[in-house]
């Protein structure tokens, strides 16, 4: 059984010290799980407040695999914050460097990536074709959508131009939270726009309260990366499982479909009807969980 208890570790990489977490037996085949830019490697916790807690029930009953996750450079966890932002390729390379240090061999049974973690998974598969057996990309694509880029530009403008630096963080996070959810959910969840606005401000204030001014690096070191990346999927031979969400404006279904057409070995593409927007990758695990576990554990894939 993979308990929701992590053993943390640190690895020195060319870009600084990277903090990771391991769940399960350390000699079992490894699956990397990475989430969005505000995620940490604390995927699952005994108290149930892990970053991707909803994913744990899919894997709790297995003892055949271990799961590894990393805090991002410049993120909210225990990894370093470099002086300058890293590219997607550098983030991928740092994880590869860390895995070389903690695994007997550097091969991975799989990679599960939601949002930014899916982007990194594509880059990792491109850079390390011999060491990744299968990749699940959930709520992510090979390039940013124009709409999501504009939203992130406004987040950065709030950080850069707000005279009150803490208020800038609160407002930038509030705008980010607005972009993660759908119009349909806001209509059904809130009785007035005032209530919705108070909720968004609360989410921004909570980020600042829990992480202090270090939360600023989300918008100076990670948000810009999501506007600047472009990954060519055509050379990626790794079998890929795709999941999109109908109301997602960050990784819209049309962009995920474009990714599917460019991938030479896309084995499955699941489109989930969801009111949760981009956060469907966290909220809608029951709707795509069966396809994910089938892809990881049951589908016969040729050895790369």
Short mmCIF file of C-alpha atoms in Angstrom, two decimals:
data_model
loop_
_atom_site.label_atom_id
_atom_site.label_comp_id
_atom_site.label_asym_id
_atom_site.label_seq_id
_atom_site.Cartn_x
_atom_site.Cartn_y
_atom_site.Cartn_z
CA UNK A 1 0.00 0.00 0.00
CA UNK A 2 1.27 3.49 -0.91
CA UNK A 3 0.64 5.44 2.28
CA UNK A 4 0.16 9.23 2.11
CA UNK A 5 3.39 9.68 4.03
CA UNK A 6 6.39 11.15 2.24
CA UNK A 7 10.11 10.84 2.79
CA UNK A 8 11.65 14.15 1.78
CA UNK A 9 15.09 14.56 0.24
CA UNK A 10 17.25 17.27 -1.29
CA UNK A 11 19.41 17.06 -4.38
CA UNK A 12 21.96 19.59 -5.58
CA UNK A 13 21.43 20.38 -9.27
CA UNK A 14 23.18 22.79 -11.65
CA UNK A 15 20.43 25.34 -10.83
CA UNK A 16 20.34 25.01 -7.04
CA UNK A 17 18.99 22.66 -4.41
CA UNK A 18 15.81 20.81 -5.39
CA UNK A 19 13.51 19.33 -2.74
CA UNK A 20 11.67 16.11 -3.49
CA UNK A 21 9.27 13.67 -1.83
CA UNK A 22 9.01 9.88 -2.19
CA UNK A 23 5.90 7.80 -1.51
CA UNK A 24 6.06 4.01 -1.46
CA UNK A 25 8.96 1.57 -1.52
CA UNK A 26 12.19 3.19 -2.77
CA UNK A 27 13.24 0.16 -4.83
CA UNK A 28 9.95 0.00 -6.79
CA UNK A 29 9.55 1.38 -10.32
CA UNK A 30 9.07 5.14 -10.13
CA UNK A 31 6.28 7.43 -11.34
CA UNK A 32 6.83 11.19 -11.19
CA UNK A 33 3.78 13.32 -10.32
CA UNK A 34 3.96 17.08 -10.89
CA UNK A 35 1.22 19.70 -10.61
CA UNK A 36 0.71 23.39 -11.29
CA UNK A 37 3.08 26.25 -10.48
CA UNK A 38 1.61 26.73 -6.99
CA UNK A 39 1.89 23.01 -6.21
CA UNK A 40 4.44 21.43 -3.92
CA UNK A 41 5.75 17.88 -3.70
CA UNK A 42 3.39 17.20 -0.80
CA UNK A 43 0.92 15.36 -3.00
CA UNK A 44 -0.82 13.42 -0.25
CA UNK A 45 -0.89 13.77 3.53
CA UNK A 46 -2.44 11.68 6.33
CA UNK A 47 -4.61 14.69 7.26
CA UNK A 48 -6.02 14.83 3.73
CA UNK A 49 -4.75 18.27 2.75
CA UNK A 50 -2.16 17.22 0.20
CA UNK A 51 -1.82 19.25 -2.95
CA UNK A 52 -3.28 16.54 -5.20
CA UNK A 53 -5.00 14.49 -2.50
CA UNK A 54 -7.78 13.38 -4.86
CA UNK A 55 -5.21 11.40 -6.86
CA UNK A 56 -4.13 9.25 -3.92
CA UNK A 57 -7.14 6.94 -3.93
CA UNK A 58 -6.16 5.74 -7.40
CA UNK A 59 -2.83 4.42 -6.11
CA UNK A 60 -3.32 3.77 -2.40
CA UNK A 61 -3.83 0.02 -2.84
CA UNK A 62 -0.70 -0.66 -4.87
CA UNK A 63 2.73 -1.44 -3.51
CA UNK A 64 4.24 -2.11 -6.93
CA UNK A 65 5.30 1.50 -7.61
CA UNK A 66 6.81 4.47 -5.84
CA UNK A 67 5.75 8.05 -6.54
CA UNK A 68 8.16 10.98 -6.60
CA UNK A 69 7.32 14.67 -6.69
CA UNK A 70 9.38 17.86 -6.53
CA UNK A 71 8.92 21.39 -5.27
CA UNK A 72 9.52 23.88 -8.06
CA UNK A 73 12.44 26.28 -8.18
CA UNK A 74 10.91 29.65 -7.28
CA UNK A 75 7.75 27.93 -6.06
CA UNK A 76 6.09 27.61 -2.68
CA UNK A 77 8.02 24.63 -1.33
CA UNK A 78 11.54 23.98 -0.12
CA UNK A 79 13.49 24.23 -3.37
CA UNK A 80 15.78 27.17 -4.04
CA UNK A 81 14.70 30.33 -5.83
CA UNK A 82 17.30 31.09 -8.53
CA UNK A 83 18.32 34.67 -9.21
CA UNK A 84 16.79 34.45 -12.68
CA UNK A 85 13.80 32.36 -13.84
CA UNK A 86 14.54 28.97 -15.36
CA UNK A 87 13.20 27.84 -18.71
CA UNK A 88 10.94 24.80 -19.03
CA UNK A 89 13.94 22.85 -20.35
CA UNK A 90 16.02 23.84 -17.32
CA UNK A 91 13.24 22.79 -14.92
CA UNK A 92 13.06 19.46 -16.75
CA UNK A 93 16.83 19.05 -16.67
CA UNK A 94 16.91 19.75 -12.92
CA UNK A 95 14.38 16.98 -12.28
CA UNK A 96 16.36 14.61 -14.49
CA UNK A 97 19.51 15.46 -12.55
CA UNK A 98 17.72 14.77 -9.24
CA UNK A 99 16.30 11.45 -10.46
CA UNK A 100 19.76 10.29 -11.49
CA UNK A 101 20.83 10.82 -7.89
CA UNK A 102 17.96 8.93 -6.23
CA UNK A 103 17.10 6.07 -8.60
CA UNK A 104 19.27 2.98 -9.22
CA UNK A 105 18.80 3.68 -12.89
CA UNK A 106 17.24 6.81 -14.28
CA UNK A 107 14.30 5.09 -15.97
CA UNK A 108 10.74 6.07 -15.06
CA UNK A 109 7.70 3.85 -15.40
CA UNK A 110 5.61 6.96 -15.90
CA UNK A 111 5.05 10.68 -15.47
CA UNK A 112 1.71 12.21 -14.43
CA UNK A 113 1.65 15.93 -15.10
CA UNK A 114 -1.20 18.33 -14.40
CA UNK A 115 -1.01 21.88 -15.75
CA UNK A 116 2.67 23.01 -15.55
CA UNK A 117 3.57 19.44 -14.60
CA UNK A 118 2.15 18.29 -17.94
CA UNK A 119 4.22 20.86 -19.80
CA UNK A 120 7.33 19.64 -17.98
CA UNK A 121 6.40 16.05 -18.79
CA UNK A 122 6.35 16.84 -22.51
CA UNK A 123 9.75 18.53 -22.24
CA UNK A 124 11.14 15.63 -20.21
CA UNK A 125 9.91 13.10 -22.78
CA UNK A 126 11.48 15.17 -25.55
CA UNK A 127 14.83 15.44 -23.76
CA UNK A 128 14.99 11.92 -22.30
CA UNK A 129 13.34 9.55 -24.79
CA UNK A 130 15.09 6.44 -23.47
CA UNK A 131 14.21 6.88 -19.80
CA UNK A 132 10.45 7.53 -19.76
CA UNK A 133 8.06 4.68 -20.53
CA UNK A 134 4.76 6.58 -20.58
CA UNK A 135 3.44 10.09 -20.02
CA UNK A 136 0.03 11.39 -18.93
CA UNK A 137 -0.57 15.08 -19.74
CA UNK A 138 -3.60 16.46 -17.91
CA UNK A 139 -4.86 19.99 -18.57
CA UNK A 140 -1.75 21.05 -20.48
CA UNK A 141 -0.52 21.53 -24.02
CA UNK A 142 2.65 22.07 -26.01
CA UNK A 143 2.28 25.85 -26.09
CA UNK A 144 0.33 28.49 -24.15
CA UNK A 145 -3.01 29.73 -25.35
CA UNK A 146 -3.18 33.41 -26.27
CA UNK A 147 -6.00 33.94 -23.77
CA UNK A 148 -4.03 32.42 -20.88
CA UNK A 149 -0.94 34.41 -21.81
CA UNK A 150 -2.89 37.67 -21.64
CA UNK A 151 -4.19 36.77 -18.18
CA UNK A 152 -0.66 36.06 -16.99
CA UNK A 153 0.63 39.33 -18.47
CA UNK A 154 -1.94 41.17 -16.35
CA UNK A 155 -0.83 39.21 -13.28
CA UNK A 156 2.74 40.28 -13.89
CA UNK A 157 1.66 43.89 -14.44
CA UNK A 158 -0.07 43.89 -11.05
CA UNK A 159 3.11 42.62 -9.39
CA UNK A 160 5.33 45.13 -11.18
CA UNK A 161 3.17 48.25 -10.99
CA UNK A 162 1.25 48.03 -7.75
CA UNK A 163 2.82 50.43 -5.23
CA UNK A 164 1.79 48.13 -2.39
CA UNK A 165 3.76 44.94 -3.08
CA UNK A 166 1.55 42.79 -0.86
CA UNK A 167 -1.61 44.09 -2.52
CA UNK A 168 -0.06 43.29 -5.88
CA UNK A 169 0.40 39.67 -4.82
CA UNK A 170 -3.18 39.44 -3.54
CA UNK A 171 -4.66 40.89 -6.73
CA UNK A 172 -2.43 38.82 -9.02
CA UNK A 173 -3.44 35.62 -7.22
CA UNK A 174 -7.11 36.63 -7.32
CA UNK A 175 -6.89 37.11 -11.08
CA UNK A 176 -5.12 33.77 -11.44
CA UNK A 177 -7.87 32.02 -9.45
CA UNK A 178 -10.49 33.63 -11.69
CA UNK A 179 -8.74 32.19 -14.73
CA UNK A 180 -8.58 28.68 -13.23
CA UNK A 181 -12.35 28.28 -12.91
CA UNK A 182 -15.21 28.58 -15.38
CA UNK A 183 -17.99 31.14 -15.78
CA UNK A 184 -20.51 28.33 -15.23
CA UNK A 185 -19.08 27.51 -11.82
CA UNK A 186 -19.12 31.13 -10.68
CA UNK A 187 -22.77 31.42 -11.74
CA UNK A 188 -23.78 28.31 -9.84
CA UNK A 189 -21.59 28.87 -6.79
CA UNK A 190 -22.12 32.56 -5.95
CA UNK A 191 -25.32 34.52 -5.50
CA UNK A 192 -23.67 37.83 -6.39
CA UNK A 193 -20.53 39.20 -7.97
CA UNK A 194 -19.65 40.83 -4.63
CA UNK A 195 -19.52 37.41 -2.98
CA UNK A 196 -17.39 36.05 -5.80
CA UNK A 197 -15.01 39.00 -5.57
CA UNK A 198 -14.62 38.53 -1.82
CA UNK A 199 -13.82 34.86 -2.41
CA UNK A 200 -11.11 35.69 -4.93
CA UNK A 201 -9.56 38.28 -2.62
CA UNK A 202 -9.63 35.72 0.19
CA UNK A 203 -7.68 33.27 -1.99
CA UNK A 204 -5.08 35.94 -2.69
CA UNK A 205 -4.82 36.90 0.96
CA UNK A 206 -4.51 33.26 1.96
CA UNK A 207 -1.59 32.74 -0.44
CA UNK A 208 0.20 35.75 1.06
CA UNK A 209 -0.57 34.74 4.66
CA UNK A 210 0.66 31.17 4.25
CA UNK A 211 3.76 31.93 2.16
CA UNK A 212 4.70 35.54 2.88
CA UNK A 213 6.47 37.58 0.25
CA UNK A 214 8.06 34.40 -1.13
CA UNK A 215 4.75 33.94 -2.95
CA UNK A 216 5.89 36.82 -5.16
CA UNK A 217 8.27 34.44 -6.95
CA UNK A 218 5.25 32.60 -8.38
CA UNK A 219 4.70 35.63 -10.57
CA UNK A 220 8.33 36.59 -11.17
CA UNK A 221 9.87 33.13 -11.70
CA UNK A 222 7.14 30.70 -12.78
CA UNK A 223 4.28 32.63 -14.40
CA UNK A 224 6.58 34.12 -17.11
CA UNK A 225 7.81 30.62 -18.03
CA UNK A 226 4.29 29.62 -19.01
CA UNK A 227 4.15 32.47 -21.54
CA UNK A 228 7.50 31.70 -23.15
CA UNK A 229 7.63 27.95 -23.70
CA UNK A 230 7.11 26.11 -26.96
CA UNK A 231 7.61 22.36 -27.25
CA UNK A 232 7.77 20.47 -30.52
CA UNK A 233 5.77 17.26 -29.89
CA UNK A 234 6.60 15.59 -33.20
CA UNK A 235 9.85 13.86 -32.06
CA UNK A 236 8.28 12.53 -28.82
CA UNK A 237 8.03 8.77 -29.24
CA UNK A 238 6.92 8.10 -25.64
CA UNK A 239 3.32 6.83 -25.44
CA UNK A 240 1.13 9.72 -24.26
CA UNK A 241 -2.27 9.85 -22.55
CA UNK A 242 -4.07 13.22 -22.84
CA UNK A 243 -6.87 14.67 -20.73
CA UNK A 244 -8.63 17.97 -21.39
CA UNK A 245 -11.57 19.73 -19.75
CA UNK A 246 -14.37 21.34 -21.74
CA UNK A 247 -14.40 24.61 -19.75
CA UNK A 248 -10.60 25.01 -19.48
CA UNK A 249 -9.38 28.34 -20.86
CA UNK A 250 -5.75 27.81 -19.79
CA UNK A 251 -5.31 24.63 -21.83
CA UNK A 252 -8.41 24.70 -24.07
CA UNK A 253 -9.57 21.46 -25.70
CA UNK A 254 -8.75 22.80 -29.16
CA UNK A 255 -5.10 23.19 -28.17
CA UNK A 256 -4.95 19.73 -26.60
CA UNK A 257 -6.47 18.31 -29.80
CA UNK A 258 -3.75 20.06 -31.78
CA UNK A 259 -1.19 18.42 -29.51
CA UNK A 260 -2.80 15.04 -30.17
CA UNK A 261 -2.43 15.46 -33.93
CA UNK A 262 1.27 16.33 -33.55
CA UNK A 263 2.21 13.50 -31.20
CA UNK A 264 3.37 10.36 -33.05
CA UNK A 265 2.24 8.03 -30.24
CA UNK A 266 -0.83 9.42 -28.50
CA UNK A 267 -2.54 6.27 -27.20
CA UNK A 268 -5.64 7.95 -25.70
CA UNK A 269 -7.32 11.32 -25.39
CA UNK A 270 -10.06 11.81 -22.81
CA UNK A 271 -12.21 14.95 -22.84
CA UNK A 272 -13.99 15.57 -19.53
CA UNK A 273 -17.20 17.58 -19.29
CA UNK A 274 -16.44 19.88 -16.38
CA UNK A 275 -17.61 23.11 -14.80
CA UNK A 276 -14.32 23.53 -12.94
CA UNK A 277 -12.28 24.98 -15.78
CA UNK A 278 -8.54 24.45 -15.53
CA UNK A 279 -8.90 23.10 -12.00
CA UNK A 280 -10.68 20.10 -13.50
CA UNK A 281 -7.36 18.27 -13.33
CA UNK A 282 -7.72 18.33 -9.53
CA UNK A 283 -11.51 18.28 -9.16
CA UNK A 284 -12.43 15.73 -11.85
CA UNK A 285 -10.08 12.87 -10.98
CA UNK A 286 -13.01 10.39 -10.76
CA UNK A 287 -13.94 11.21 -14.37
CA UNK A 288 -10.50 10.44 -15.82
CA UNK A 289 -9.06 8.14 -13.14
CA UNK A 290 -9.99 4.88 -14.83
CA UNK A 291 -8.36 5.88 -18.11
CA UNK A 292 -5.25 7.05 -16.25
CA UNK A 293 -4.74 3.83 -14.28
CA UNK A 294 -5.46 1.73 -17.37
CA UNK A 295 -2.82 3.66 -19.28
CA UNK A 296 -0.26 3.38 -16.49
CA UNK A 297 -0.79 -0.20 -15.39
CA UNK A 298 -2.81 -2.21 -17.89
CA UNK A 299 -2.12 -0.96 -21.39
CA UNK A 300 0.59 -2.97 -23.15
CA UNK A 301 3.14 -0.60 -24.57
CA UNK A 302 6.13 -1.44 -26.67
CA UNK A 303 9.46 -0.85 -24.99
CA UNK A 304 10.99 2.38 -26.18
#
